[in-house]
Amino acid sequence: RKGISMKIKLRGKIVTPSRIIENGDVCAENGIITYVGTHRNDDALYETADYGDRYISPGFIDMHLHGGGGADFMDGTKQAFETISETHLKHGTTTMLATTLTCPDEELFNIFDVFGKIASEGKNTNLYGLHLEGPYFAVSQKGAQDEKYIVDPKKEHYEKILEKGGKYIKRWSIAPEREGAMELGRKLSAMGILPSMGHSEAEYETALEAYDNGYTHLTHFYSGMSTITRRSGFRHLGLIESGYIIDGLTVEIIADGCHLPPELLRYIYRAKGPYRTALVTDSLRAAGTDAKTMFIGSKENGYEVIIEDGVAKLPDRSAFAGSIATADRLVRNMLKYADCGICDAVRMMTATPAAIMKINDRGTLTEGKIADICVFDDNVNITDVYLKGQKVCL
C-alpha cells in the first residue's frame, strides 16, 4: 500500500530474551521478521531506520486491561474500542486482551458484537481477543466489581456466554471455589481458553484442585485474593501462598508502583521468576489521560472513582479501584524497583504473556514471527511502534 514499506530494517540495541545485541538489525518483510542479529551491509534492500542507542524490543503484550484514553471496553462502542487501542499502542502495546467487568448479560453480549465487527473488518489492530473478568467471583473479594451481577457458574449460563462469544474469548477469570467452577475450568481448557483464578477466597486445597482442572494462572496477584488465616491455632494457606507453592502456576502483577510496593515487586520477581510472571496494566479509562475523576465500567451502569497518587481509588479511598498505567510504565518500574535487567523486564511484558496465553506467533524478535516492535530510550519512553511491520503514527 502507498506509504508502507513491505521490507524494513531497524537498527539499534536489539532486546532478545537472553541478551542485548548492540548495533544489531531486525529485518521484516510483509509483516514477518526475516532476520535478527548483528549488523549486515544490505541497507539498500530495505527501508532502513537507524535508532542508534535506543532499544528495539518486541511489542508489548497486555493480557489484562479495561480502558484508556477516556474510554472503557464496557462502553460497548466501536469508537471506545478504537480509542483504547490507539492509546495503548502509543505506549508500545501491540497485542491486548479487551477485559470486561461483571455486568448484565446484555452488556456482555453487546461487547461480543462490537468485537466481532472489528474482527470482521480485518484491519491491522492490536486487539487480539477478550478476557472476561467475572461474573463468577467471591463477593468478599469483589473489589470494584458490581456485586449485583456476581453469580455461580451454572452450566446453562456459561454455555450461553460461550455460544455467543466463545470464538473471541481468550481467558476467563473465575473464583474456583464457586459451585460449578471446576467443570467450567475443564471446559475452557478444552476450548483453548485460559481459566484464571481471581477475586477469590480459595484456600490451598481448592487452588490445587483448580490447578488440576485447568486453572494455571492467577489474576492480578495479591489483588482480590485470599491469604493465610488462623483457625483454632492452625494456619490455612490462601491463594497468595498457593501462587508460590504450586510451581506451575503463573502470575500477573500490576507493576504500577501502587498496587504492589517495590519490595514486593522484587520478591515476586525473585520467587516466581520472569518465566512465570507477566506484567499487566489492568488499566481503566483514565490511562493515558490527565483525568482527576472517571467512571469505572460503563457510563450507564458504572460509578465514579477518583484519580490520585498515580492510581484509581474508590470514592471513600478505602481501596484501589484499578490502575491507570500503560505498559511502558510497568517495564520502567520493574527496571527501577525489581533489580531485573532489561531482558527480563521486557520478557515479562512480551514473551511470558505470550507463553501463558499460548500465542506462538509473537512475543520475541525471532525469524518467522510477526513484526510487532517497539522502540524506546533508556527511560523506556516509547519513540516508535511497528504493528505487523507497519510503522504507527504516535
XYZ file of C-alpha atoms in Angstrom:
394
model
C 0.000 0.000 0.000
C 1.087 3.572 -0.596
C 3.444 4.904 2.081
C 4.077 1.484 3.635
C 7.365 -0.281 3.028
C 6.981 -4.027 2.750
C 10.683 -4.564 3.579
C 12.002 -2.794 6.641
C 15.211 -2.852 8.648
C 15.560 -1.408 12.132
C 18.977 -0.862 13.683
C 19.727 -0.335 17.358
C 20.135 -2.239 20.618
C 18.109 -5.388 19.976
C 16.407 -6.877 23.044
C 16.307 -10.670 22.958
C 15.201 -12.928 25.847
C 18.829 -13.593 26.782
C 20.948 -10.620 25.673
C 21.232 -7.219 24.038
C 22.629 -7.194 20.507
C 24.497 -3.889 20.210
C 24.236 -2.228 16.807
C 22.009 -5.068 15.679
C 19.483 -5.367 12.868
C 15.886 -6.543 12.751
C 14.568 -7.105 9.240
C 10.987 -7.796 8.244
C 9.112 -8.403 5.030
C 5.328 -8.306 4.612
C 4.904 -8.033 8.373
C 7.049 -11.072 9.244
C 10.521 -10.961 10.814
C 13.160 -12.347 8.433
C 16.392 -11.625 10.288
C 17.591 -10.726 13.780
C 21.278 -10.382 14.515
C 24.403 -8.328 14.066
C 24.550 -5.520 11.521
C 24.502 -6.533 7.836
C 25.613 -4.270 4.989
C 22.470 -4.615 2.875
C 20.611 -1.417 3.778
C 19.812 -0.708 0.153
C 17.416 -3.663 0.103
C 15.251 -2.183 2.848
C 13.626 0.936 4.140
C 16.093 1.348 6.993
C 15.663 3.183 10.288
C 18.794 3.636 12.404
C 17.770 4.091 16.047
C 21.316 4.382 17.375
C 21.426 3.785 21.149
C 17.713 3.198 21.503
C 16.319 -0.250 22.343
C 14.379 -2.291 19.799
C 12.089 -4.752 21.549
C 9.127 -6.999 20.795
C 5.835 -5.160 21.028
C 4.302 -5.339 24.483
C 1.530 -7.858 25.220
C -1.061 -6.785 27.807
C -3.337 -9.663 28.776
C -5.500 -7.613 31.160
C -6.713 -4.068 30.512
C -10.080 -2.320 30.660
C -9.597 1.043 29.007
C -7.599 4.136 28.228
C -7.787 7.490 26.523
C -11.071 8.231 28.318
C -12.812 5.093 27.024
C -13.655 1.719 28.569
C -14.460 -1.515 26.760
C -17.662 -1.575 28.803
C -18.817 1.485 26.842
C -19.666 -1.106 24.225
C -18.959 1.013 21.153
C -16.582 0.617 18.239
C -15.235 4.113 18.926
C -14.367 3.155 22.507
C -12.510 0.049 21.355
C -10.553 2.059 18.800
C -9.708 4.824 21.300
C -8.326 2.297 23.793
C -6.419 0.503 21.064
C -4.762 3.696 19.837
C -3.987 4.933 23.356
C -2.103 1.820 24.387
C -0.450 1.384 21.006
C 1.316 4.688 21.611
C 2.783 3.176 24.761
C 4.130 0.094 22.991
C 1.244 -2.388 23.407
C 0.866 -4.252 20.122
C -1.289 -7.095 21.492
C -4.057 -6.701 24.064
C -6.944 -8.590 25.597
C -10.017 -6.387 25.966
C -11.196 -7.047 29.517
C -14.792 -6.879 30.705
C -16.278 -6.370 34.168
C -19.080 -8.206 35.971
C -22.192 -6.856 34.258
C -25.636 -7.753 32.889
C -25.516 -10.362 30.128
C -26.903 -7.847 27.639
C -23.856 -5.614 28.066
C -21.523 -8.571 27.663
C -23.240 -9.771 24.508
C -23.046 -6.277 23.036
C -19.275 -6.314 23.607
C -19.100 -9.610 21.726
C -20.951 -7.981 18.826
C -18.652 -4.957 18.757
C -15.521 -7.073 18.918
C -16.874 -9.302 16.167
C -17.491 -6.337 13.882
C -13.954 -5.047 14.427
C -12.512 -8.518 13.796
C -14.519 -8.895 10.578
C -13.058 -5.670 9.172
C -9.638 -7.303 9.001
C -7.783 -4.124 9.934
C -4.283 -4.049 11.372
C -5.074 -3.792 15.083
C -3.644 -4.689 18.480
C -6.994 -6.080 19.676
C -6.314 -9.812 19.989
C -9.234 -11.176 21.977
C -11.387 -10.880 25.085
C -10.716 -11.502 28.761
C -13.861 -11.999 30.834
C -13.388 -10.817 34.417
C -16.412 -12.212 36.209
C -19.229 -12.720 36.962
C -18.201 -15.861 38.897
C -16.403 -14.256 41.837
C -16.347 -14.248 45.637
C -18.404 -11.330 46.900
C -15.916 -10.815 49.736
C -13.157 -10.243 47.165
C -15.212 -8.327 44.611
C -13.076 -5.178 44.700
C -14.553 -2.769 42.177
C -16.784 -5.449 40.615
C -20.551 -4.903 40.856
C -21.950 -7.318 43.441
C -25.437 -7.243 41.854
C -24.262 -9.406 38.990
C -22.000 -11.891 40.807
C -23.354 -15.445 40.471
C -22.286 -19.105 40.485
C -21.033 -20.600 37.204
C -24.089 -22.583 36.200
C -23.785 -24.605 33.032
C -26.801 -23.085 31.281
C -25.390 -19.605 31.912
C -21.770 -20.027 30.848
C -22.686 -22.147 27.839
C -24.864 -19.288 26.597
C -21.911 -16.923 27.015
C -19.558 -19.313 25.233
C -22.049 -19.830 22.414
C -22.236 -16.110 21.753
C -18.623 -15.076 22.354
C -16.511 -18.218 22.556
C -14.509 -17.574 19.397
C -13.314 -14.234 20.767
C -12.746 -15.185 24.431
C -9.107 -15.981 25.201
C -9.178 -16.079 29.017
C -11.714 -16.026 31.848
C -11.058 -15.005 35.469
C -13.104 -17.021 37.975
C -13.185 -17.756 41.719
C -12.535 -21.529 41.737
C -14.414 -22.108 44.994
C -17.750 -21.177 43.385
C -20.014 -24.167 42.765
C -19.524 -25.384 39.194
C -16.124 -23.702 38.706
C -14.138 -26.928 38.305
C -16.351 -28.179 35.485
C -16.098 -24.789 33.804
C -12.293 -24.864 34.099
C -12.149 -28.193 32.288
C -14.465 -26.952 29.548
C -12.495 -23.746 28.985
C -9.202 -25.630 28.842
C -10.639 -27.993 26.233
C -11.687 -24.970 24.166
C -8.228 -23.384 24.347
C -9.414 -20.619 26.696
C -7.231 -19.849 29.720
C -9.066 -20.279 33.052
C -7.560 -17.957 35.653
C -8.146 -17.744 39.405
C -9.111 -14.315 40.673
C -11.324 -12.315 43.048
C -11.323 -15.429 45.189
C -11.406 -16.697 48.786
C -9.938 -20.083 47.814
C -7.592 -21.870 50.184
C -4.646 -24.014 49.120
C -6.563 -27.284 48.727
C -9.089 -25.620 46.405
C -6.329 -23.870 44.458
C -4.543 -27.184 43.953
C -7.759 -28.836 42.765
C -8.372 -25.905 40.433
C -4.849 -26.214 39.037
C -5.587 -29.848 38.212
C -8.765 -28.682 36.440
C -7.069 -26.182 34.137
C -6.663 -23.059 36.277
C -2.962 -22.439 35.663
C -2.864 -18.670 36.167
C -3.601 -16.107 38.904
C -5.321 -12.822 38.043
C -3.591 -9.675 39.387
C -1.521 -11.469 42.023
C -2.173 -10.187 45.584
C -5.187 -8.109 44.499
C -8.622 -9.579 45.200
C -7.389 -12.868 46.648
C -7.169 -14.705 49.960
C -4.106 -15.005 52.148
C -3.076 -17.042 55.184
C -5.530 -17.228 58.111
C -5.582 -18.952 61.519
C -8.409 -21.137 62.779
C -8.143 -22.879 66.135
C -4.448 -22.183 66.111
C -3.776 -23.806 62.728
C -2.698 -21.760 59.739
C -4.565 -22.186 56.453
C -2.946 -21.026 53.244
C -4.786 -18.753 50.844
C -4.481 -18.088 47.141
C -1.440 -15.828 47.546
C 0.593 -18.558 49.257
C -0.685 -21.077 46.689
C 0.822 -18.926 43.947
C 4.276 -19.529 45.386
C 3.847 -23.151 46.437
C 2.293 -24.504 43.211
C 5.292 -24.225 40.910
C 3.341 -24.464 37.668
C 1.070 -21.532 38.457
C 1.847 -18.377 36.538
C 1.001 -14.961 37.918
C 0.370 -11.477 36.604
C 1.272 -8.339 38.537
C 0.167 -4.731 38.239
C 3.621 -3.162 38.451
C 2.366 0.423 38.559
C 4.255 1.097 41.801
C 0.951 1.449 43.690
C -0.802 -1.909 43.757
C 2.403 -3.624 44.908
C 5.258 -1.905 46.759
C 8.803 -2.069 45.319
C 9.878 -4.653 47.891
C 7.098 -6.989 46.810
C 7.897 -6.498 43.122
C 11.447 -7.624 43.887
C 10.245 -10.581 45.926
C 7.802 -11.823 43.267
C 10.467 -11.474 40.584
C 12.950 -13.489 42.627
C 10.466 -16.117 43.813
C 8.405 -16.749 40.668
C 10.938 -15.573 38.107
C 10.467 -13.857 34.733
C 9.203 -17.013 33.015
C 6.172 -17.296 35.312
C 5.467 -13.612 35.955
C 3.634 -11.414 33.448
C 3.133 -7.668 33.729
C -0.384 -6.314 33.193
C -1.756 -2.789 33.356
C -5.332 -3.646 34.438
C -5.827 -0.083 33.226
C -9.091 1.840 33.391
C -10.337 4.600 31.111
C -8.074 7.249 32.686
C -4.903 5.586 31.378
C -3.111 7.945 29.019
C -5.083 10.976 30.275
C -4.756 13.665 32.949
C -8.211 12.992 34.406
C -8.799 13.543 38.136
C -12.048 11.567 38.255
C -13.562 8.937 35.985
C -16.212 6.279 35.673
C -15.349 2.640 36.167
C -17.262 0.299 33.894
C -19.911 1.594 31.525
C -21.228 5.128 31.844
C -24.736 3.704 32.223
C -24.050 1.125 34.954
C -20.670 2.238 36.303
C -19.730 4.648 39.073
C -17.265 7.464 39.598
C -13.849 6.982 41.191
C -11.035 9.394 41.942
C -7.557 9.545 40.450
C -4.657 10.478 42.699
C -1.156 9.245 43.518
C -0.973 7.607 40.105
C -3.839 5.179 40.724
C -7.660 4.968 40.706
C -9.325 4.807 44.123
C -12.833 4.120 45.360
C -14.623 7.367 46.348
C -14.071 6.730 50.075
C -10.383 5.928 49.417
C -10.834 2.585 51.174
C -9.288 0.621 48.304
C -7.883 0.918 44.816
C -10.441 0.769 42.009
C -7.894 -0.080 39.341
C -4.809 1.048 37.518
C -4.207 3.949 35.164
C -0.857 2.570 33.996
C 0.403 1.915 30.500
C 2.772 -0.914 29.580
C 5.886 1.260 29.316
C 5.397 2.362 32.940
C 5.366 -1.275 34.064
C 8.642 -2.092 32.326
C 10.191 1.101 33.681
C 9.128 0.220 37.227
C 10.500 -3.309 37.067
C 13.850 -1.911 35.966
C 13.758 0.652 38.745
C 12.367 -1.392 41.627
C 12.864 -5.113 40.966
C 16.590 -5.130 40.162
C 15.958 -7.039 36.956
C 17.789 -6.284 33.740
C 16.231 -5.020 30.556
C 15.904 -8.509 29.060
C 13.810 -9.849 31.957
C 11.771 -6.644 32.294
C 10.852 -6.850 28.611
C 10.296 -10.617 28.775
C 7.600 -10.170 31.437
C 5.755 -7.783 29.083
C 6.283 -9.859 25.922
C 7.469 -13.482 25.822
C 5.965 -14.510 29.160
C 2.386 -13.315 28.496
C 2.647 -14.824 25.016
C 3.620 -18.182 26.545
C 0.881 -18.000 29.199
C -1.721 -17.280 26.523
C -0.176 -19.795 24.091
C 0.269 -17.073 21.479
C 3.033 -18.595 19.372
C 3.456 -16.052 16.592
C 4.765 -13.090 18.636
C 6.452 -12.127 21.893
C 10.092 -12.316 20.794
C 12.110 -10.854 17.946
C 12.555 -14.154 16.162
C 12.673 -15.052 12.492
C 9.224 -16.131 11.313
C 7.260 -14.232 13.972
C 5.032 -11.204 13.442
C 6.953 -7.927 13.251
C 5.315 -6.256 16.243
C 8.073 -3.997 17.514
C 8.519 -1.025 19.819
C 11.473 1.340 20.166
C 12.358 3.130 23.397
C 15.143 5.011 25.154
C 16.973 4.268 28.405
C 13.958 5.511 30.407
C 11.521 3.320 28.436
C 9.982 6.316 26.697
C 8.373 4.885 23.548
C 9.509 6.666 20.391
C 8.328 4.338 17.607
C 5.976 1.379 17.232
C 5.560 -1.105 14.393
C 2.414 -3.191 14.096
C 2.851 -6.167 11.791
C 5.754 -4.351 10.161
C 3.837 -1.109 9.610
C 5.060 1.983 11.436
C 2.386 3.530 13.610
C 1.952 7.312 13.810
C 2.282 8.191 17.508
